[in-house]
């Protein structure tokens, strides 16, 4: 945490090297977070890039409360929602199937372990209601506390806990074939 | 059915990796956006109002004559500001906070604290090399979880394997310690920074600042011309740490921070747990102390208590005519390490915990006498540790008077 604050301080005072360290430290985690939220690796790259651009542009006014990773993870979650909303709008306007296809072709963002089991899980994740998927992904990949997720989702911590538990239960049912595919 | 924790583990495996080229591309895009923002900022501040004022003044026939006076006044005001202003404190500490490497001298002193002096080198992220006047070298690399001490005269190496290291354990890296103290005190307001004026420090004309804020009581002297820090003193009662002979961003070889023990050295390995000590650890420290000090407890509860322990053990060995072997010394070192683990529990207690230490004249095993008490956060009762190291929750009115 103190290391983060030192890096931030340096970056605020003009050190691009400090920013590079911040980027290298968190980029993979944030991409993982975004890709799991969106199930769209191209979109994940865009979201993470937007989050970092927004971060560097506003760093002068930025005051760190809590961890930097937590802050960036929250930004990714917000951007991911915007991205999904934008994507829905684009679809309504007149979307060619080609654009949707690009989300699933081989991209520079790939699963670290591409086993059959994880592919199934990945697919099962897309079948969860977004709030449940978001609660699970922010908790397990963003390492946010339930309280922080509750703030982000504007619901009570209890509701987030329920979403998290229901989400895990549903994933288990899907993977065990108890929910029709 | 998969248990929930298995499902959580599996989800955690859903990690994505990105090619180096993609990272470079994203990073480039972000840095370009940053540069664009910086340029916009510059161009926004560039067309400042002065030329317009100048034009208005010069166009007005009435003010034409007065213009010269206005300009002179403006110049005088500007000059006065330059003369009377002092370099901002932030400017003075910036080299310290941004240095990648540094060489320096550290002097540790203070009432009851044994005086120490060593030459130090720092390299990011958190490595330090220190050389004592006797020729011993200590290399601290907490990312690797190791502290290696080399004593060339005795061909002796002590490898301290550190577990549960916090991100910035300052006591093991004084450069980082001073840096973090200053960083944590930010932002500093005018009330907490006092300008000390100019005076000769270490043979140089220097300007000084004294900073007093919760968490930082320090003095920084910087060369009057270059504004580079030349002496930094941080008070951490009862300890005073002074850094001098400071050179920032010097080229230092990686090999200087190597943790490899040279051939021909006898290696002793010790272990140190750097996790946050608990009440249980504190009690264990008291137990180790008492067992090694003939049933006594420390005479006082501060950092200098360790010296009492070492001094006592040394004298006991002398009295008993024991010439300590390397094994004896190693055992004693490990005992000291284990014993000191729990004492910071007391240092970390907040003032409102109302802690008291009363162990000075109490014998180990005396279940009636109280050694220590404190009030844990959010409770009305006190935790009381007795001479037999049992613990009870006690109401305020039942505490020893």
XYZ file of C-alpha atoms in Angstrom:
582
model
C 0.000 0.000 0.000
C 2.766 2.430 0.895
C 4.596 1.437 -2.252
C 1.455 2.360 -4.197
C 1.344 5.744 -2.547
C 4.988 6.355 -3.366
C 4.411 5.397 -7.000
C 1.404 7.682 -7.154
C 3.346 10.520 -5.630
C 6.112 10.077 -8.176
C 3.653 9.866 -11.034
C 1.885 13.008 -9.858
C 5.256 14.726 -9.930
C 5.890 13.797 -13.522
C 7.532 10.363 -13.416
C 6.324 8.349 -16.389
C 8.422 5.436 -15.122
C 6.230 5.373 -12.017
C 3.168 5.120 -14.231
C 4.782 2.253 -16.175
C 5.308 0.404 -12.893
C 1.663 0.984 -11.925
C 0.537 -0.213 -15.340
C 2.716 -3.330 -15.282
C 1.597 -4.127 -11.768
C -2.134 -4.048 -12.470
C -2.749 -4.367 -16.222
C -3.101 -8.156 -16.282
C -5.376 -8.214 -13.241
C -7.580 -5.500 -14.693
C -7.747 -7.202 -18.080
C -8.752 -10.429 -16.380
C -11.396 -8.531 -14.461
C -12.741 -6.785 -17.550
C -12.687 -9.920 -19.713
C -14.621 -11.836 -17.068
C -17.159 -9.047 -16.704
C -17.680 -8.589 -20.424
C -16.891 -12.011 -21.813
C -15.391 -9.999 -24.621
C -11.630 -9.826 -24.828
C -11.532 -6.994 -27.375
C -13.887 -4.967 -25.220
C -11.785 -5.797 -22.166
C -8.710 -4.279 -23.766
C -10.671 -1.122 -24.651
C -12.120 -0.830 -21.157
C -8.739 -1.194 -19.455
C -7.147 1.292 -21.822
C -9.962 3.783 -21.146
C -9.584 3.313 -17.399
C -5.847 4.020 -17.537
C -6.336 7.018 -19.834
C -8.933 8.455 -17.505
C -6.635 7.752 -14.557
C -3.602 9.547 -16.047
C -5.725 12.493 -17.095
C -7.179 13.006 -13.657
C -4.211 11.990 -11.527
C -3.448 15.573 -10.460
C -6.732 15.716 -8.541
C -6.662 12.088 -7.486
C -6.547 11.261 -3.756
C -6.047 7.627 -2.879
C -8.422 6.230 -0.286
C -7.937 2.508 0.167
C -5.918 0.539 -2.337
C -5.051 1.634 -5.855
C -5.986 -1.774 -7.187
C -9.409 -1.489 -5.571
C -9.888 1.941 -7.103
C -8.876 0.778 -10.579
C -11.037 -2.345 -10.268
C -14.050 -0.158 -9.438
C -13.271 2.007 -12.479
C -13.120 -1.130 -14.655
C -16.502 -2.262 -13.326
C -18.070 1.128 -14.105
C -16.528 1.244 -17.584
C -17.610 -2.320 -18.244
C -21.220 -1.336 -17.516
C -20.908 1.664 -19.860
C -19.417 -0.604 -22.480
C -22.271 -3.094 -22.181
C -24.848 -0.295 -22.349
C -23.080 1.140 -25.415
C -22.933 -2.241 -27.047
C -26.648 -2.750 -26.497
C -27.345 0.644 -28.067
C -25.149 -0.178 -31.048
C -27.007 -3.428 -31.502
C -30.321 -1.617 -31.545
C -29.069 0.857 -34.142
C -28.052 -1.770 -36.716
C -25.347 -4.098 -35.802
C -23.813 -6.473 -38.213
C -23.116 -9.919 -36.888
C -19.513 -9.355 -37.871
C -18.929 -7.039 -34.953
C -20.208 -9.595 -32.503
C -18.003 -12.169 -34.111
C -14.901 -10.074 -33.518
C -15.442 -10.535 -29.813
C -14.881 -14.212 -30.087
C -12.121 -14.527 -32.660
C -8.557 -15.099 -31.510
C -7.436 -11.876 -29.882
C -4.239 -10.805 -28.130
C -6.117 -11.336 -24.841
C -6.243 -15.069 -24.125
C -7.027 -17.340 -21.193
C -3.874 -18.317 -19.301
C -5.121 -21.907 -18.881
C -7.340 -22.876 -21.765
C -8.683 -26.177 -20.463
C -12.067 -27.650 -21.372
C -13.240 -27.207 -17.789
C -12.404 -23.510 -17.791
C -13.996 -23.023 -21.198
C -17.198 -24.520 -19.775
C -16.968 -22.304 -16.718
C -16.355 -19.299 -18.921
C -19.469 -20.109 -20.863
C -21.437 -20.746 -17.688
C -20.421 -17.312 -16.372
C -22.102 -15.658 -19.357
C -25.373 -17.289 -18.320
C -25.456 -15.589 -14.945
C -27.462 -12.410 -14.448
C -24.968 -9.534 -14.782
C -25.281 -8.418 -11.122
C -24.386 -11.916 -9.929
C -21.476 -12.216 -12.348
C -20.266 -8.766 -11.352
C -20.403 -9.610 -7.636
C -18.437 -12.817 -8.193
C -15.846 -11.311 -10.521
C -15.278 -8.185 -8.441
C -14.856 -10.297 -5.327
C -12.606 -12.987 -6.769
C -10.653 -11.077 -9.412
C -10.983 -7.478 -8.251
C -10.424 -8.475 -4.611
C -13.024 -5.921 -3.567
C -14.791 -6.275 -0.244
C -18.507 -7.062 -0.310
C -19.094 -3.629 1.186
C -17.289 -1.990 -1.743
C -19.245 -4.037 -4.264
C -22.446 -3.031 -2.482
C -21.518 0.645 -2.883
C -20.817 0.104 -6.556
C -24.075 -1.743 -7.152
C -26.004 0.689 -4.927
C -27.490 -2.135 -2.881
C -26.959 -3.460 0.634
C -24.037 -5.722 1.521
C -26.581 -8.434 2.282
C -27.923 -8.233 -1.267
C -24.400 -8.499 -2.677
C -23.726 -11.540 -0.516
C -26.923 -13.138 -1.826
C -26.011 -12.338 -5.419
C -22.578 -13.830 -4.851
C -23.964 -17.023 -3.286
C -26.780 -17.453 -5.825
C -24.260 -16.896 -8.610
C -21.924 -19.596 -7.296
C -24.846 -21.985 -6.797
C -26.050 -21.414 -10.322
C -22.597 -21.963 -11.777
C -22.356 -25.211 -9.865
C -25.734 -26.317 -11.206
C -24.816 -25.395 -14.774
C -21.499 -27.220 -14.616
C -23.128 -30.276 -13.069
C -25.659 -30.271 -15.879
C -28.558 -29.622 -13.554
C -29.536 -26.520 -15.443
C -30.442 -27.083 -19.058
C -27.752 -25.707 -21.403
C -21.643 -31.215 -6.404
C -18.713 -28.872 -6.233
C -18.221 -27.242 -2.857
C -18.383 -23.449 -3.004
C -14.692 -22.963 -2.230
C -13.738 -25.245 -5.121
C -15.921 -23.176 -7.402
C -14.206 -20.011 -6.148
C -10.793 -21.559 -6.812
C -11.870 -22.530 -10.300
C -13.165 -19.036 -11.073
C -9.876 -17.581 -9.904
C -8.216 -19.669 -12.592
C -10.163 -17.779 -15.239
C -7.233 -15.458 -15.772
C -6.361 -13.751 -18.999
C -2.926 -12.988 -20.344
C -1.993 -10.361 -22.857
C 0.832 -10.387 -25.363
C 3.742 -8.024 -24.747
C 2.880 -6.188 -27.972
C -0.642 -5.523 -26.741
C 0.695 -4.197 -23.464
C 3.121 -1.938 -25.325
C 0.322 -0.679 -27.551
C -2.029 0.090 -24.659
C 0.754 1.704 -22.671
C 1.729 3.843 -25.678
C -1.865 4.949 -26.163
C -2.178 5.865 -22.494
C 1.124 7.779 -22.472
C 0.127 9.609 -25.646
C -3.129 10.630 -23.979
C -1.085 11.852 -21.020
C 1.210 13.924 -23.257
C -1.781 15.408 -25.039
C -3.278 16.383 -21.707
C 0.007 17.969 -20.603
C 0.237 19.968 -23.841
C -3.344 21.161 -23.426
C -2.531 22.270 -19.924
C 0.490 24.228 -21.133
C -1.371 25.899 -23.962
C -4.203 26.797 -21.595
C -1.858 28.588 -19.240
C 0.377 30.164 -21.914
C -1.751 33.124 -23.076
C -1.801 34.705 -19.645
C -3.292 38.150 -19.133
C -0.161 40.260 -18.919
C 0.123 41.247 -22.627
C -3.508 42.365 -22.635
C -2.968 44.507 -19.583
C 0.132 45.914 -21.232
C -1.847 46.749 -24.386
C -4.664 48.401 -22.423
C -2.243 50.454 -20.388
C -0.250 51.585 -23.413
C -3.297 52.446 -25.502
C -4.790 54.705 -22.903
C -3.424 58.242 -23.259
C -4.144 58.947 -19.626
C -2.258 55.992 -18.354
C 0.637 56.248 -20.772
C 2.707 58.270 -18.355
C 1.609 56.185 -15.385
C 2.477 52.977 -17.198
C 6.148 53.249 -16.483
C 5.420 53.555 -12.780
C 3.058 50.592 -12.881
C 5.730 48.465 -14.517
C 8.366 49.537 -12.018
C 6.062 48.692 -9.119
C 5.259 45.348 -10.685
C 8.944 44.567 -11.133
C 9.683 45.538 -7.543
C 6.873 43.375 -6.236
C 8.148 40.456 -8.310
C 11.717 41.003 -7.141
C 10.623 41.202 -3.547
C 8.729 37.942 -3.913
C 11.822 36.262 -5.304
C 14.020 37.575 -2.513
C 11.654 36.777 0.336
C 10.303 33.482 -0.921
C 11.914 30.245 0.182
C 12.012 27.105 -1.929
C 8.920 25.043 -1.299
C 9.379 22.138 1.048
C 8.082 19.816 -1.667
C 10.955 20.885 -3.907
C 13.490 20.012 -1.219
C 12.135 16.530 -0.535
C 11.423 15.620 -4.162
C 14.912 14.144 -4.835
C 14.512 11.934 -1.776
C 11.086 10.701 -2.778
C 11.911 10.040 -6.404
C 15.432 8.588 -6.126
C 16.000 5.210 -7.754
C 19.304 4.770 -5.961
C 21.192 6.611 -3.255
C 24.298 6.458 -1.118
C 24.315 7.984 2.375
C 25.464 7.732 5.949
C 23.032 6.752 8.690
C 23.582 7.651 12.320
C 21.251 6.234 14.931
C 21.201 7.703 18.402
C 18.922 8.944 21.123
C 18.518 8.558 24.857
C 19.095 4.950 25.842
C 19.595 3.887 22.235
C 23.045 2.495 21.446
C 24.778 4.755 18.967
C 25.267 3.218 15.527
C 26.707 4.553 12.330
C 26.969 2.979 8.917
C 27.309 3.770 5.262
C 24.268 2.836 3.262
C 23.238 2.264 -0.312
C 19.670 2.069 -1.530
C 18.281 0.642 -4.734
C 14.632 0.437 -5.713
C 12.291 -1.161 -5.060
C 13.373 -1.744 -1.488
C 16.932 -2.981 -1.292
C 19.591 -1.691 1.052
C 23.240 -2.389 1.676
C 24.902 -1.092 4.794
C 28.538 -1.269 5.804
C 29.553 -0.865 9.426
C 32.834 0.796 10.454
C 34.097 -2.654 11.497
C 33.803 -3.827 7.900
C 30.638 -5.905 8.238
C 28.097 -5.702 5.467
C 24.345 -6.162 5.675
C 22.227 -6.603 2.561
C 18.471 -6.251 2.996
C 16.158 -7.452 0.261
C 12.697 -7.967 1.631
C 11.198 -8.848 -1.721
C 13.413 -11.904 -1.527
C 12.656 -12.276 2.179
C 16.321 -12.239 3.135
C 18.803 -10.220 5.092
C 22.397 -11.331 4.668
C 25.114 -10.174 7.058
C 28.732 -10.767 6.059
C 31.596 -10.472 8.535
C 34.728 -10.770 6.373
C 37.230 -10.898 9.270
C 35.526 -13.973 10.704
C 34.405 -15.342 7.334
C 30.993 -15.541 8.916
C 27.664 -15.050 7.174
C 24.304 -14.732 8.901
C 21.320 -15.307 6.684
C 18.077 -14.059 8.167
C 15.065 -15.560 6.477
C 12.184 -13.186 6.873
C 8.572 -14.260 6.733
C 5.385 -12.177 6.645
C 7.293 -9.026 5.717
C 5.009 -6.015 5.456
C 5.373 -3.883 2.336
C 7.644 -1.351 3.945
C 9.282 -2.479 7.152
C 11.187 0.714 7.726
C 13.297 -0.524 10.621
C 15.138 -2.778 8.196
C 15.695 -0.169 5.518
C 16.392 3.271 6.887
C 16.289 5.010 3.533
C 12.793 3.693 2.922
C 11.928 4.430 6.550
C 12.761 8.137 6.207
C 11.169 8.326 2.792
C 7.919 6.800 3.981
C 7.780 9.022 7.043
C 7.940 12.095 4.820
C 5.579 10.682 2.226
C 2.983 9.707 4.807
C 3.026 13.185 6.280
C 1.839 14.667 2.933
C 0.060 16.946 2.330
C 1.855 19.373 4.608
C 0.218 22.630 5.577
C 2.012 25.845 6.557
C 1.452 25.186 10.241
C 3.321 21.909 10.248
C 6.374 23.169 8.337
C 8.680 25.703 9.930
C 11.412 27.377 7.902
C 14.647 27.386 9.893
C 16.554 29.835 7.749
C 20.078 29.474 6.471
C 23.135 28.105 8.250
C 26.283 26.069 7.721
C 25.538 22.337 7.793
C 28.235 19.765 7.079
C 30.448 22.497 5.585
C 27.754 23.781 3.211
C 25.463 26.765 3.310
C 22.069 25.177 3.810
C 18.424 26.052 4.262
C 16.394 24.029 6.731
C 12.847 23.033 7.502
C 11.410 21.492 10.604
C 8.298 19.399 10.085
C 6.095 18.396 12.951
C 2.986 16.397 12.221
C 1.506 13.220 13.673
C 3.803 10.505 12.357
C 6.683 12.808 11.497
C 9.018 14.923 13.567
C 11.957 15.745 11.356
C 14.414 18.340 10.158
C 15.657 18.595 6.613
C 18.613 20.646 5.476
C 19.260 21.241 1.792
C 22.084 22.968 -0.019
C 21.095 26.633 -0.471
C 21.994 26.645 -4.151
C 21.210 23.187 -5.460
C 18.265 22.572 -3.076
C 19.448 18.971 -2.740
C 18.947 17.461 0.755
C 22.213 17.150 2.630
C 21.008 16.146 6.100
C 17.725 14.625 7.243
C 16.941 13.917 10.852
C 13.869 11.983 11.932
C 12.925 11.646 15.597
C 11.143 8.467 16.572
C 11.250 8.574 20.389
C 13.596 7.540 21.844
C 15.452 6.942 18.581
C 16.889 9.655 16.345
C 17.848 8.621 12.808
C 20.074 10.989 10.840
C 20.892 10.611 7.178
C 23.840 12.610 5.798
C 26.418 12.510 2.954
C 23.491 11.883 0.630
C 23.979 11.346 -3.101
C 20.911 10.487 -5.177
C 20.633 8.465 -8.361
C 24.202 7.237 -8.536
C 25.056 4.260 -10.710
C 25.153 1.225 -8.440
C 25.864 -2.298 -9.587
C 23.184 -4.888 -8.964
C 25.906 -7.165 -7.590
C 26.260 -4.852 -4.582
C 22.844 -6.093 -3.459
C 23.482 -9.762 -4.182
C 22.233 -12.111 -1.490
C 24.725 -14.805 -2.423
C 27.166 -15.676 0.326
C 30.777 -15.650 -0.943
C 32.677 -18.939 -0.958
C 34.516 -19.874 2.214
C 32.046 -18.306 4.656
C 30.423 -20.186 7.535
C 26.708 -19.665 7.166
C 24.319 -19.326 10.088
C 20.639 -19.204 9.253
C 18.141 -17.447 11.497
C 14.438 -16.854 11.059
C 12.352 -13.801 11.743
C 8.583 -13.471 11.627
C 7.642 -9.923 10.677
C 3.905 -10.336 11.004
C 1.979 -7.868 13.154
C 2.460 -9.089 16.722
C -0.613 -9.995 18.750
C -1.240 -10.054 22.492
C -0.234 -13.714 22.418
C 3.103 -12.813 20.792
C 3.657 -10.152 23.434
C 3.089 -12.695 26.203
C 5.485 -15.087 24.465
C 8.096 -12.312 24.372
C 7.651 -11.758 28.106
C 8.031 -15.498 28.674
C 11.263 -15.719 26.648
C 12.583 -12.673 28.456
C 11.804 -14.008 31.921
C 13.175 -17.481 31.199
C 16.460 -16.029 29.991
C 16.722 -13.353 32.677
C 16.441 -15.470 35.811
C 12.731 -14.879 36.240
C 12.776 -11.109 35.881
C 10.707 -9.006 33.528
C 12.037 -5.987 31.598
C 12.716 -2.950 33.765
C 10.850 -0.763 31.273
C 8.839 -1.239 28.143
C 10.569 0.480 25.250
C 13.065 -0.310 22.515
C 16.062 0.124 24.789
C 14.872 -2.947 26.749
C 16.689 -5.143 24.215
C 19.998 -3.646 25.303
C 19.220 -4.649 28.877
C 18.687 -8.207 27.715
C 21.889 -8.380 25.640
C 23.945 -6.731 28.380
C 22.632 -9.151 31.009
C 23.258 -12.232 28.882
C 26.774 -11.050 28.064
C 27.587 -10.466 31.725
C 26.122 -13.807 32.728
C 28.295 -15.592 30.195
C 31.335 -13.725 31.482
C 30.499 -14.585 35.106
C 30.064 -18.220 34.226
C 33.346 -18.166 32.310
C 31.628 -19.235 29.108
C 33.463 -18.402 25.922
C 30.522 -18.492 23.541
C 30.881 -20.690 20.516
C 29.342 -19.777 17.183
C 26.464 -22.087 18.056
C 25.903 -20.287 21.373
C 25.884 -16.915 19.638
C 23.507 -18.208 16.963
C 21.137 -19.536 19.627
C 21.256 -16.241 21.492
C 20.592 -14.316 18.302
C 17.579 -16.484 17.507
C 16.350 -16.021 21.089
C 16.653 -12.244 20.763
C 14.835 -12.349 17.444
C 11.996 -14.436 18.883
C 11.869 -12.377 22.039
C 11.644 -9.026 20.221
C 8.830 -10.154 17.954
C 6.050 -9.474 20.461
C 7.144 -6.159 21.986
C 6.001 -3.959 19.078
C 2.470 -5.016 20.090
C 2.757 -2.423 22.864
C 4.229 0.237 20.555
C 1.265 -0.188 18.257
C -1.326 0.315 21.005
C -3.099 3.661 20.666
C -2.803 6.219 23.463
C -6.431 5.699 24.479
C -5.694 2.021 25.166
C -4.374 3.365 28.467
C -1.629 0.750 28.692
C 0.612 0.383 31.717
C 3.676 -1.692 32.322
C 4.422 -2.687 35.912
C 6.686 -5.708 35.490
C 9.930 -4.211 36.781
C 9.990 -5.836 40.227
C 7.718 -8.791 39.603
C 8.947 -12.358 39.512
C 7.950 -14.672 36.716
C 5.235 -17.031 38.033
C 3.637 -14.629 40.523
C -0.053 -15.074 39.682
C -1.130 -12.265 42.073
C 0.946 -9.455 40.633
C 0.099 -7.562 37.479
C 2.749 -7.073 34.811
C 0.785 -5.253 32.141
C -2.705 -3.991 31.334
C -4.397 -2.251 28.459
C -7.871 -1.651 27.116
C -8.516 -3.207 23.687
C -10.290 -1.111 21.061
C -14.059 -0.962 21.562
C -14.162 -2.562 25.017
C -14.862 -1.208 28.489
C -12.826 -3.831 30.358
C -9.067 -4.150 30.488
C -6.847 -7.067 29.519
C -4.553 -7.762 32.416
C -1.420 -9.907 32.182
C -0.180 -11.362 35.468
C 3.253 -12.508 36.580
C 2.452 -16.113 35.647
C 1.502 -14.744 32.205
C -2.150 -15.624 32.635
C -4.589 -13.069 31.214
C -7.938 -11.869 32.565
C -10.547 -9.302 31.575
C -10.807 -6.831 34.441
C -13.110 -3.874 35.168
C -11.502 -0.444 35.482
C -12.172 -0.219 39.245
C -10.358 -3.517 39.849
C -7.100 -2.464 38.181
C -4.009 -2.053 40.378
C -3.806 1.426 41.858
